[in-house]
Amino acid sequence: MGILVGGNILDQNRYKLICQTFDDTRTFVTLYDTHNKIPVFSAAKFRGSTAGRPSHPWMIEPQLEDPTDVDNMRQADKNINYEHQAGDTDYNPYNQQGFDRGHLFPNSYACDLTEKKSTFTLTNVVPQNKRFNRGKWKKMELCVKKFLDENCINNNNKKEGFVVIGAKPSDSVSTDSSLLNNNKINIPSVLWSAFCCYSRSQNTWLAGAHWGNNRDDDLNYLETKTLGELHTTEGIDAFPGTRCPKDLTVPQLYSKCALKSKKSYK
């Protein structure tokens, strides 16, 4: 993607690494694009999921506006027009125009209430087509979560997996279809998701990836692909320098979701 090379951020004035912190607890990591005002990706350790969705106000990252400010995310102020990130009022027109505040690291993957609340930061969301978000993307998230809960159990009998979810910004930034709200926030063209874990029961590392165009189309599911295909097709190396397999996917992922997958592991 030309943003990270060898683990280093090339343009550190534009792209900011955020250790997402809520109530003095660090929960996940986001790389944020202060120009497009959307996250590049959010990455987290999966430790088992907890049911429910908290009712919580949308928050912002204080240090994007003032590097000397506190680590803890805080509620977005409707009276402030933030310079380096999207605010809550920036998203108000989106529901009218068919867009959701689409989580990258989803609330449904969080292991406890603190982690769940921390996902409601605007540095973790993008303008996502409403039908795409609530249809095949939601179905994908549910199936991945189910797979992680059931299969990603390590040698210490602990649930443990790794997820990275990101967005590719629209290229044509001069058109109304790629920017909203007075040309402030980029509408991503593609959303992608990848996971990896070691499975004690399978005695191997497992991985898979999904991606789709940020629009409503005729597809009713997102096919399970490999990390290698994600790299080749979208130019995204989700887990560089790790043991995560590039050429294997997991056929069980959609076994109860009436969906398809490609190659299998042995």
PDB file of C-alpha atoms in Angstrom:
ATOM      1  CA  MET A   1       0.000   0.000   0.000  1.00  0.00           C
ATOM      2  CA  GLY A   2       3.070   2.255   0.187  1.00  0.00           C
ATOM      3  CA  ILE A   3       2.279   3.371   3.752  1.00  0.00           C
ATOM      4  CA  LEU A   4       4.272   0.903   5.832  1.00  0.00           C
ATOM      5  CA  VAL A   5       7.673  -0.411   4.737  1.00  0.00           C
ATOM      6  CA  GLY A   6       9.519  -2.818   7.002  1.00  0.00           C
ATOM      7  CA  GLY A   7       7.163  -1.880   9.814  1.00  0.00           C
ATOM      8  CA  ASN A   8       8.001   1.818   9.500  1.00  0.00           C
ATOM      9  CA  ILE A   9       5.481   4.554   8.603  1.00  0.00           C
ATOM     10  CA  LEU A  10       6.813   6.438   5.586  1.00  0.00           C
ATOM     11  CA  ASP A  11       4.798   9.649   6.032  1.00  0.00           C
ATOM     12  CA  GLN A  12       4.573  10.170   9.775  1.00  0.00           C
ATOM     13  CA  ASN A  13       2.983  13.587   9.389  1.00  0.00           C
ATOM     14  CA  ARG A  14      -0.046  12.074   7.674  1.00  0.00           C
ATOM     15  CA  TYR A  15      -0.350   8.583   9.171  1.00  0.00           C
ATOM     16  CA  LYS A  16      -0.579   8.230  12.940  1.00  0.00           C
ATOM     17  CA  LEU A  17      -0.360   5.057  15.001  1.00  0.00           C
ATOM     18  CA  ILE A  18      -2.951   5.028  17.784  1.00  0.00           C
ATOM     19  CA  CYS A  19      -2.812   2.732  20.787  1.00  0.00           C
ATOM     20  CA  GLN A  20      -6.552   2.847  21.376  1.00  0.00           C
ATOM     21  CA  THR A  21      -6.998   3.545  25.084  1.00  0.00           C
ATOM     22  CA  PHE A  22     -10.256   3.600  27.000  1.00  0.00           C
ATOM     23  CA  ASP A  23     -10.503   4.048  30.776  1.00  0.00           C
ATOM     24  CA  ASP A  24      -6.688   3.755  31.025  1.00  0.00           C
ATOM     25  CA  THR A  25      -6.761   0.387  29.245  1.00  0.00           C
ATOM     26  CA  ARG A  26      -5.103  -0.207  25.877  1.00  0.00           C
ATOM     27  CA  THR A  27      -7.311  -2.423  23.770  1.00  0.00           C
ATOM     28  CA  PHE A  28      -6.219  -2.430  20.103  1.00  0.00           C
ATOM     29  CA  VAL A  29      -4.086  -0.547  17.580  1.00  0.00           C
ATOM     30  CA  THR A  30      -5.154   1.671  14.664  1.00  0.00           C
ATOM     31  CA  LEU A  31      -3.152   3.289  11.879  1.00  0.00           C
ATOM     32  CA  TYR A  32      -5.019   6.483  11.039  1.00  0.00           C
ATOM     33  CA  ASP A  33      -4.921   8.631   7.906  1.00  0.00           C
ATOM     34  CA  THR A  34      -5.308  12.261   9.014  1.00  0.00           C
ATOM     35  CA  HIS A  35      -5.683  13.426   5.393  1.00  0.00           C
ATOM     36  CA  ASN A  36      -8.564  11.144   4.400  1.00  0.00           C
ATOM     37  CA  LYS A  37      -9.822  11.138   8.012  1.00  0.00           C
ATOM     38  CA  ILE A  38     -10.388   7.399   8.064  1.00  0.00           C
ATOM     39  CA  PRO A  39      -8.357   4.519   9.533  1.00  0.00           C
ATOM     40  CA  VAL A  40      -6.017   2.537   7.290  1.00  0.00           C
ATOM     41  CA  PHE A  41      -6.492  -0.515   9.509  1.00  0.00           C
ATOM     42  CA  SER A  42      -7.212  -1.644  13.056  1.00  0.00           C
ATOM     43  CA  ALA A  43      -5.378  -4.641  14.514  1.00  0.00           C
ATOM     44  CA  ALA A  44      -6.191  -6.593  17.645  1.00  0.00           C
ATOM     45  CA  LYS A  45      -5.600  -9.775  19.571  1.00  0.00           C
ATOM     46  CA  PHE A  46      -8.751 -11.879  19.700  1.00  0.00           C
ATOM     47  CA  ARG A  47      -9.246 -13.315  23.197  1.00  0.00           C
ATOM     48  CA  GLY A  48     -12.773 -14.632  22.883  1.00  0.00           C
ATOM     49  CA  SER A  49     -15.928 -12.664  22.265  1.00  0.00           C
ATOM     50  CA  THR A  50     -18.665 -11.419  24.582  1.00  0.00           C
ATOM     51  CA  ALA A  51     -22.280 -10.970  23.556  1.00  0.00           C
ATOM     52  CA  GLY A  52     -24.073  -7.651  23.531  1.00  0.00           C
ATOM     53  CA  ARG A  53     -23.607  -4.162  22.129  1.00  0.00           C
ATOM     54  CA  PRO A  54     -23.165  -1.304  24.605  1.00  0.00           C
ATOM     55  CA  SER A  55     -24.962   1.987  24.186  1.00  0.00           C
ATOM     56  CA  HIS A  56     -22.037   4.360  24.135  1.00  0.00           C
ATOM     57  CA  PRO A  57     -21.364   7.790  22.627  1.00  0.00           C
ATOM     58  CA  TRP A  58     -18.921   8.063  19.750  1.00  0.00           C
ATOM     59  CA  MET A  59     -15.432   9.167  20.772  1.00  0.00           C
ATOM     60  CA  ILE A  60     -12.352  10.802  19.271  1.00  0.00           C
ATOM     61  CA  GLU A  61      -8.584  10.498  19.791  1.00  0.00           C
ATOM     62  CA  PRO A  62      -7.371  13.614  21.708  1.00  0.00           C
ATOM     63  CA  GLN A  63      -3.712  13.198  20.731  1.00  0.00           C
ATOM     64  CA  LEU A  64      -4.470  13.645  17.038  1.00  0.00           C
ATOM     65  CA  GLU A  65      -5.400  17.248  17.788  1.00  0.00           C
ATOM     66  CA  ASP A  66      -2.826  17.878  20.514  1.00  0.00           C
ATOM     67  CA  PRO A  67       0.131  15.466  20.904  1.00  0.00           C
ATOM     68  CA  THR A  68       0.466  16.523  24.552  1.00  0.00           C
ATOM     69  CA  ASP A  69      -3.106  15.546  25.420  1.00  0.00           C
ATOM     70  CA  VAL A  70      -4.049  12.432  27.379  1.00  0.00           C
ATOM     71  CA  ASP A  71      -4.075   8.892  25.972  1.00  0.00           C
ATOM     72  CA  ASN A  72      -7.707   8.149  26.820  1.00  0.00           C
ATOM     73  CA  MET A  73     -10.234   8.565  24.024  1.00  0.00           C
ATOM     74  CA  ARG A  74     -13.039  10.963  24.896  1.00  0.00           C
ATOM     75  CA  GLN A  75     -16.555  11.742  23.723  1.00  0.00           C
ATOM     76  CA  ALA A  76     -16.680  13.743  20.506  1.00  0.00           C
ATOM     77  CA  ASP A  77     -17.698  17.364  21.035  1.00  0.00           C
ATOM     78  CA  LYS A  78     -20.435  18.398  18.599  1.00  0.00           C
ATOM     79  CA  ASN A  79     -19.257  22.015  18.818  1.00  0.00           C
ATOM     80  CA  ILE A  80     -15.727  21.290  17.602  1.00  0.00           C
ATOM     81  CA  ASN A  81     -14.657  20.929  13.988  1.00  0.00           C
ATOM     82  CA  TYR A  82     -11.673  18.602  14.335  1.00  0.00           C
ATOM     83  CA  GLU A  83      -8.735  19.295  12.063  1.00  0.00           C
ATOM     84  CA  HIS A  84      -7.027  15.898  11.986  1.00  0.00           C
ATOM     85  CA  GLN A  85      -9.913  13.440  12.381  1.00  0.00           C
ATOM     86  CA  ALA A  86     -13.607  12.984  11.779  1.00  0.00           C
ATOM     87  CA  GLY A  87     -16.066  14.168  14.407  1.00  0.00           C
ATOM     88  CA  ASP A  88     -19.493  12.815  15.268  1.00  0.00           C
ATOM     89  CA  THR A  89     -21.312  15.607  13.436  1.00  0.00           C
ATOM     90  CA  ASP A  90     -19.362  14.769  10.259  1.00  0.00           C
ATOM     91  CA  TYR A  91     -21.236  11.472  10.124  1.00  0.00           C
ATOM     92  CA  ASN A  92     -24.719  12.895  10.577  1.00  0.00           C
ATOM     93  CA  PRO A  93     -25.483  13.201   6.825  1.00  0.00           C
ATOM     94  CA  TYR A  94     -24.285   9.650   6.138  1.00  0.00           C
ATOM     95  CA  ASN A  95     -27.379   7.785   7.292  1.00  0.00           C
ATOM     96  CA  GLN A  96     -29.456   9.997   5.018  1.00  0.00           C
ATOM     97  CA  GLN A  97     -27.161   9.156   2.115  1.00  0.00           C
ATOM     98  CA  GLY A  98     -27.004   5.416   2.758  1.00  0.00           C
ATOM     99  CA  PHE A  99     -23.834   5.136   4.854  1.00  0.00           C
ATOM    100  CA  ASP A 100     -23.160   3.708   8.322  1.00  0.00           C
ATOM    101  CA  ARG A 101     -20.367   4.369  10.750  1.00  0.00           C
ATOM    102  CA  GLY A 102     -18.731   1.069   9.846  1.00  0.00           C
ATOM    103  CA  HIS A 103     -16.457  -0.451  12.502  1.00  0.00           C
ATOM    104  CA  LEU A 104     -13.126  -1.895  11.435  1.00  0.00           C
ATOM    105  CA  PHE A 105     -12.374  -3.735  14.690  1.00  0.00           C
ATOM    106  CA  PRO A 106     -15.948  -4.753  15.472  1.00  0.00           C
ATOM    107  CA  ASN A 107     -17.710  -4.527  18.796  1.00  0.00           C
ATOM    108  CA  SER A 108     -18.697  -8.191  18.349  1.00  0.00           C
ATOM    109  CA  TYR A 109     -15.039  -9.350  18.498  1.00  0.00           C
ATOM    110  CA  ALA A 110     -14.369  -7.686  21.863  1.00  0.00           C
ATOM    111  CA  CYS A 111     -13.704  -9.823  24.924  1.00  0.00           C
ATOM    112  CA  ASP A 112     -15.196  -7.570  27.625  1.00  0.00           C
ATOM    113  CA  LEU A 113     -17.198  -4.401  28.158  1.00  0.00           C
ATOM    114  CA  THR A 114     -14.155  -2.103  28.232  1.00  0.00           C
ATOM    115  CA  GLU A 115     -12.923  -3.425  24.897  1.00  0.00           C
ATOM    116  CA  LYS A 116     -16.423  -3.203  23.441  1.00  0.00           C
ATOM    117  CA  LYS A 117     -16.783   0.450  24.427  1.00  0.00           C
ATOM    118  CA  SER A 118     -13.353   1.248  23.023  1.00  0.00           C
ATOM    119  CA  THR A 119     -14.449   0.214  19.517  1.00  0.00           C
ATOM    120  CA  PHE A 120     -16.826   3.193  19.458  1.00  0.00           C
ATOM    121  CA  THR A 121     -14.121   5.645  18.505  1.00  0.00           C
ATOM    122  CA  LEU A 122     -14.459   7.463  15.194  1.00  0.00           C
ATOM    123  CA  THR A 123     -10.819   6.619  14.502  1.00  0.00           C
ATOM    124  CA  ASN A 124     -12.008   3.001  14.160  1.00  0.00           C
ATOM    125  CA  VAL A 125     -14.824   3.603  11.656  1.00  0.00           C
ATOM    126  CA  VAL A 126     -15.273   4.475   7.986  1.00  0.00           C
ATOM    127  CA  PRO A 127     -18.274   5.511   5.865  1.00  0.00           C
ATOM    128  CA  GLN A 128     -19.617   2.075   4.917  1.00  0.00           C
ATOM    129  CA  ASN A 129     -22.460   1.407   2.514  1.00  0.00           C
ATOM    130  CA  LYS A 130     -25.424   0.581   4.743  1.00  0.00           C
ATOM    131  CA  ARG A 131     -26.556  -2.538   2.886  1.00  0.00           C
ATOM    132  CA  PHE A 132     -22.997  -3.815   2.529  1.00  0.00           C
ATOM    133  CA  ASN A 133     -22.342  -3.273   6.244  1.00  0.00           C
ATOM    134  CA  ARG A 134     -25.578  -4.848   7.452  1.00  0.00           C
ATOM    135  CA  GLY A 135     -25.573  -7.658   4.881  1.00  0.00           C
ATOM    136  CA  LYS A 136     -22.590  -9.674   3.679  1.00  0.00           C
ATOM    137  CA  TRP A 137     -20.027  -7.799   5.792  1.00  0.00           C
ATOM    138  CA  LYS A 138     -21.972  -8.521   8.980  1.00  0.00           C
ATOM    139  CA  LYS A 139     -22.416 -12.151   7.930  1.00  0.00           C
ATOM    140  CA  MET A 140     -18.674 -12.430   7.365  1.00  0.00           C
ATOM    141  CA  GLU A 141     -17.909 -10.957  10.799  1.00  0.00           C
ATOM    142  CA  LEU A 142     -20.272 -13.388  12.508  1.00  0.00           C
ATOM    143  CA  CYS A 143     -18.764 -16.388  10.749  1.00  0.00           C
ATOM    144  CA  VAL A 144     -15.174 -15.330  11.435  1.00  0.00           C
ATOM    145  CA  LYS A 145     -16.004 -14.733  15.109  1.00  0.00           C
ATOM    146  CA  LYS A 146     -17.587 -18.169  15.365  1.00  0.00           C
ATOM    147  CA  PHE A 147     -14.524 -19.778  13.799  1.00  0.00           C
ATOM    148  CA  LEU A 148     -12.136 -17.912  16.091  1.00  0.00           C
ATOM    149  CA  ASP A 149     -14.148 -18.812  19.189  1.00  0.00           C
ATOM    150  CA  GLU A 150     -14.250 -22.498  18.278  1.00  0.00           C
ATOM    151  CA  ASN A 151     -10.869 -23.131  16.681  1.00  0.00           C
ATOM    152  CA  CYS A 152      -8.312 -20.584  17.878  1.00  0.00           C
ATOM    153  CA  ILE A 153      -7.400 -22.247  21.171  1.00  0.00           C
ATOM    154  CA  ASN A 154      -3.670 -22.371  21.902  1.00  0.00           C
ATOM    155  CA  ASN A 155      -1.519 -24.848  23.813  1.00  0.00           C
ATOM    156  CA  ASN A 156      -2.371 -23.089  27.083  1.00  0.00           C
ATOM    157  CA  ASN A 157      -6.064 -23.757  26.430  1.00  0.00           C
ATOM    158  CA  LYS A 158      -6.656 -20.037  25.884  1.00  0.00           C
ATOM    159  CA  LYS A 159      -8.569 -18.459  23.042  1.00  0.00           C
ATOM    160  CA  GLU A 160      -6.057 -16.481  21.024  1.00  0.00           C
ATOM    161  CA  GLY A 161      -6.129 -15.150  17.508  1.00  0.00           C
ATOM    162  CA  PHE A 162      -5.086 -12.067  15.574  1.00  0.00           C
ATOM    163  CA  VAL A 163      -7.263  -9.898  13.359  1.00  0.00           C
ATOM    164  CA  VAL A 164      -6.485  -6.989  11.062  1.00  0.00           C
ATOM    165  CA  ILE A 165      -9.319  -5.104   9.354  1.00  0.00           C
ATOM    166  CA  GLY A 166      -8.749  -2.231   6.976  1.00  0.00           C
ATOM    167  CA  ALA A 167     -10.085   0.056   4.274  1.00  0.00           C
ATOM    168  CA  LYS A 168      -8.697   1.251   0.949  1.00  0.00           C
ATOM    169  CA  PRO A 169      -9.592   4.887   0.257  1.00  0.00           C
ATOM    170  CA  SER A 170     -11.241   5.884  -2.990  1.00  0.00           C
ATOM    171  CA  ASP A 171      -8.722   7.039  -5.580  1.00  0.00           C
ATOM    172  CA  SER A 172     -10.818   9.673  -7.364  1.00  0.00           C
ATOM    173  CA  VAL A 173     -10.849  12.208  -4.545  1.00  0.00           C
ATOM    174  CA  SER A 174     -12.327  14.954  -6.683  1.00  0.00           C
ATOM    175  CA  THR A 175     -15.747  13.389  -7.143  1.00  0.00           C
ATOM    176  CA  ASP A 176     -18.816  13.473  -4.950  1.00  0.00           C
ATOM    177  CA  SER A 177     -18.826   9.660  -4.893  1.00  0.00           C
ATOM    178  CA  SER A 178     -15.502   9.482  -3.052  1.00  0.00           C
ATOM    179  CA  LEU A 179     -15.882  12.298  -0.512  1.00  0.00           C
ATOM    180  CA  LEU A 180     -18.719  13.383   1.732  1.00  0.00           C
ATOM    181  CA  ASN A 181     -19.606  16.302   3.964  1.00  0.00           C
ATOM    182  CA  ASN A 182     -17.888  19.226   2.273  1.00  0.00           C
ATOM    183  CA  ASN A 183     -15.117  17.052   0.868  1.00  0.00           C
ATOM    184  CA  LYS A 184     -13.837  16.098   4.297  1.00  0.00           C
ATOM    185  CA  ILE A 185     -14.048  12.319   4.717  1.00  0.00           C
ATOM    186  CA  ASN A 186     -12.986   9.752   2.128  1.00  0.00           C
ATOM    187  CA  ILE A 187     -15.442   6.956   1.346  1.00  0.00           C
ATOM    188  CA  PRO A 188     -13.388   3.746   1.031  1.00  0.00           C
ATOM    189  CA  SER A 189     -13.664   1.762  -2.176  1.00  0.00           C
ATOM    190  CA  VAL A 190     -12.807  -1.584  -0.538  1.00  0.00           C
ATOM    191  CA  LEU A 191     -12.994  -3.041   2.958  1.00  0.00           C
ATOM    192  CA  TRP A 192     -10.870  -6.048   3.895  1.00  0.00           C
ATOM    193  CA  SER A 193     -10.468  -8.369   6.852  1.00  0.00           C
ATOM    194  CA  ALA A 194      -7.832 -10.972   7.750  1.00  0.00           C
ATOM    195  CA  PHE A 195      -7.324 -13.352  10.655  1.00  0.00           C
ATOM    196  CA  CYS A 196      -4.653 -15.779  11.838  1.00  0.00           C
ATOM    197  CA  CYS A 197      -4.216 -18.079  14.807  1.00  0.00           C
ATOM    198  CA  TYR A 198      -2.507 -21.218  16.043  1.00  0.00           C
ATOM    199  CA  SER A 199      -4.926 -24.082  16.617  1.00  0.00           C
ATOM    200  CA  ARG A 200      -3.969 -26.715  19.154  1.00  0.00           C
ATOM    201  CA  SER A 201      -6.603 -29.128  17.844  1.00  0.00           C
ATOM    202  CA  GLN A 202      -5.275 -28.846  14.275  1.00  0.00           C
ATOM    203  CA  ASN A 203      -1.640 -28.523  15.382  1.00  0.00           C
ATOM    204  CA  THR A 204      -1.065 -25.811  12.791  1.00  0.00           C
ATOM    205  CA  TRP A 205      -1.475 -22.121  12.031  1.00  0.00           C
ATOM    206  CA  LEU A 206      -4.730 -21.149  10.328  1.00  0.00           C
ATOM    207  CA  ALA A 207      -5.536 -18.017   8.376  1.00  0.00           C
ATOM    208  CA  GLY A 208      -8.038 -16.493   5.990  1.00  0.00           C
ATOM    209  CA  ALA A 209      -9.076 -13.234   4.389  1.00  0.00           C
ATOM    210  CA  HIS A 210     -12.138 -11.495   2.995  1.00  0.00           C
ATOM    211  CA  TRP A 211     -12.679  -8.299   1.090  1.00  0.00           C
ATOM    212  CA  GLY A 212     -15.398  -6.579  -0.858  1.00  0.00           C
ATOM    213  CA  ASN A 213     -16.329  -3.387  -2.662  1.00  0.00           C
ATOM    214  CA  ASN A 214     -17.953  -0.797  -0.446  1.00  0.00           C
ATOM    215  CA  ARG A 215     -21.244  -0.787  -2.275  1.00  0.00           C
ATOM    216  CA  ASP A 216     -24.460  -2.745  -2.560  1.00  0.00           C
ATOM    217  CA  ASP A 217     -24.115  -5.399  -5.270  1.00  0.00           C
ATOM    218  CA  ASP A 218     -25.561  -8.770  -6.215  1.00  0.00           C
ATOM    219  CA  LEU A 219     -23.167 -10.838  -4.093  1.00  0.00           C
ATOM    220  CA  ASN A 220     -24.789 -12.404  -1.048  1.00  0.00           C
ATOM    221  CA  TYR A 221     -21.551 -13.428   0.670  1.00  0.00           C
ATOM    222  CA  LEU A 222     -17.833 -12.671   0.730  1.00  0.00           C
ATOM    223  CA  GLU A 223     -15.828 -15.704  -0.316  1.00  0.00           C
ATOM    224  CA  THR A 224     -13.090 -16.919   1.986  1.00  0.00           C
ATOM    225  CA  LYS A 225      -9.706 -16.300   0.370  1.00  0.00           C
ATOM    226  CA  THR A 226      -6.058 -16.753   1.329  1.00  0.00           C
ATOM    227  CA  LEU A 227      -3.668 -14.184   2.743  1.00  0.00           C
ATOM    228  CA  GLY A 228      -1.654 -14.640  -0.435  1.00  0.00           C
ATOM    229  CA  GLU A 229      -4.661 -13.749  -2.572  1.00  0.00           C
ATOM    230  CA  LEU A 230      -5.275 -10.658  -0.452  1.00  0.00           C
ATOM    231  CA  HIS A 231      -1.684  -9.606  -1.096  1.00  0.00           C
ATOM    232  CA  THR A 232      -1.790 -10.361  -4.812  1.00  0.00           C
ATOM    233  CA  THR A 233      -5.224  -8.849  -5.486  1.00  0.00           C
ATOM    234  CA  GLU A 234      -5.299  -5.867  -3.143  1.00  0.00           C
ATOM    235  CA  GLY A 235      -1.602  -5.341  -2.383  1.00  0.00           C
ATOM    236  CA  ILE A 236      -2.154  -5.927   1.355  1.00  0.00           C
ATOM    237  CA  ASP A 237       0.260  -8.043   3.402  1.00  0.00           C
ATOM    238  CA  ALA A 238      -1.823  -8.459   6.536  1.00  0.00           C
ATOM    239  CA  PHE A 239       0.659 -10.428   8.681  1.00  0.00           C
ATOM    240  CA  PRO A 240       4.182  -9.777   7.370  1.00  0.00           C
ATOM    241  CA  GLY A 241       7.056 -11.730   8.878  1.00  0.00           C
ATOM    242  CA  THR A 242       4.847 -14.173  10.785  1.00  0.00           C
ATOM    243  CA  ARG A 243       4.013 -17.888  10.611  1.00  0.00           C
ATOM    244  CA  CYS A 244       0.546 -17.145   9.260  1.00  0.00           C
ATOM    245  CA  PRO A 245       0.110 -19.293   6.113  1.00  0.00           C
ATOM    246  CA  LYS A 246      -0.236 -17.406   2.839  1.00  0.00           C
ATOM    247  CA  ASP A 247      -1.788 -20.210   0.774  1.00  0.00           C
ATOM    248  CA  LEU A 248      -4.308 -21.892   3.060  1.00  0.00           C
ATOM    249  CA  THR A 249      -7.849 -21.115   4.092  1.00  0.00           C
ATOM    250  CA  VAL A 250     -10.245 -22.883   6.413  1.00  0.00           C
ATOM    251  CA  PRO A 251     -13.233 -24.735   4.925  1.00  0.00           C
ATOM    252  CA  GLN A 252     -15.074 -24.827   8.261  1.00  0.00           C
ATOM    253  CA  LEU A 253     -15.347 -21.059   8.347  1.00  0.00           C
ATOM    254  CA  TYR A 254     -18.687 -20.970   6.572  1.00  0.00           C
ATOM    255  CA  SER A 255     -19.752 -24.546   7.232  1.00  0.00           C
ATOM    256  CA  LYS A 256     -22.894 -23.377   8.994  1.00  0.00           C
ATOM    257  CA  CYS A 257     -23.324 -20.145   7.073  1.00  0.00           C
ATOM    258  CA  ALA A 258     -24.284 -21.738   3.741  1.00  0.00           C
ATOM    259  CA  LEU A 259     -21.319 -20.063   2.078  1.00  0.00           C
ATOM    260  CA  LYS A 260     -18.289 -21.189   0.117  1.00  0.00           C
ATOM    261  CA  SER A 261     -14.541 -21.272   0.654  1.00  0.00           C
ATOM    262  CA  LYS A 262     -11.582 -22.054  -1.551  1.00  0.00           C
ATOM    263  CA  LYS A 263      -8.471 -24.122  -0.698  1.00  0.00           C
ATOM    264  CA  SER A 264      -8.405 -26.187   2.469  1.00  0.00           C
ATOM    265  CA  TYR A 265      -5.740 -27.105   4.962  1.00  0.00           C
ATOM    266  CA  LYS A 266      -4.605 -30.634   5.752  1.00  0.00           C
TER     267      LYS A 266
END
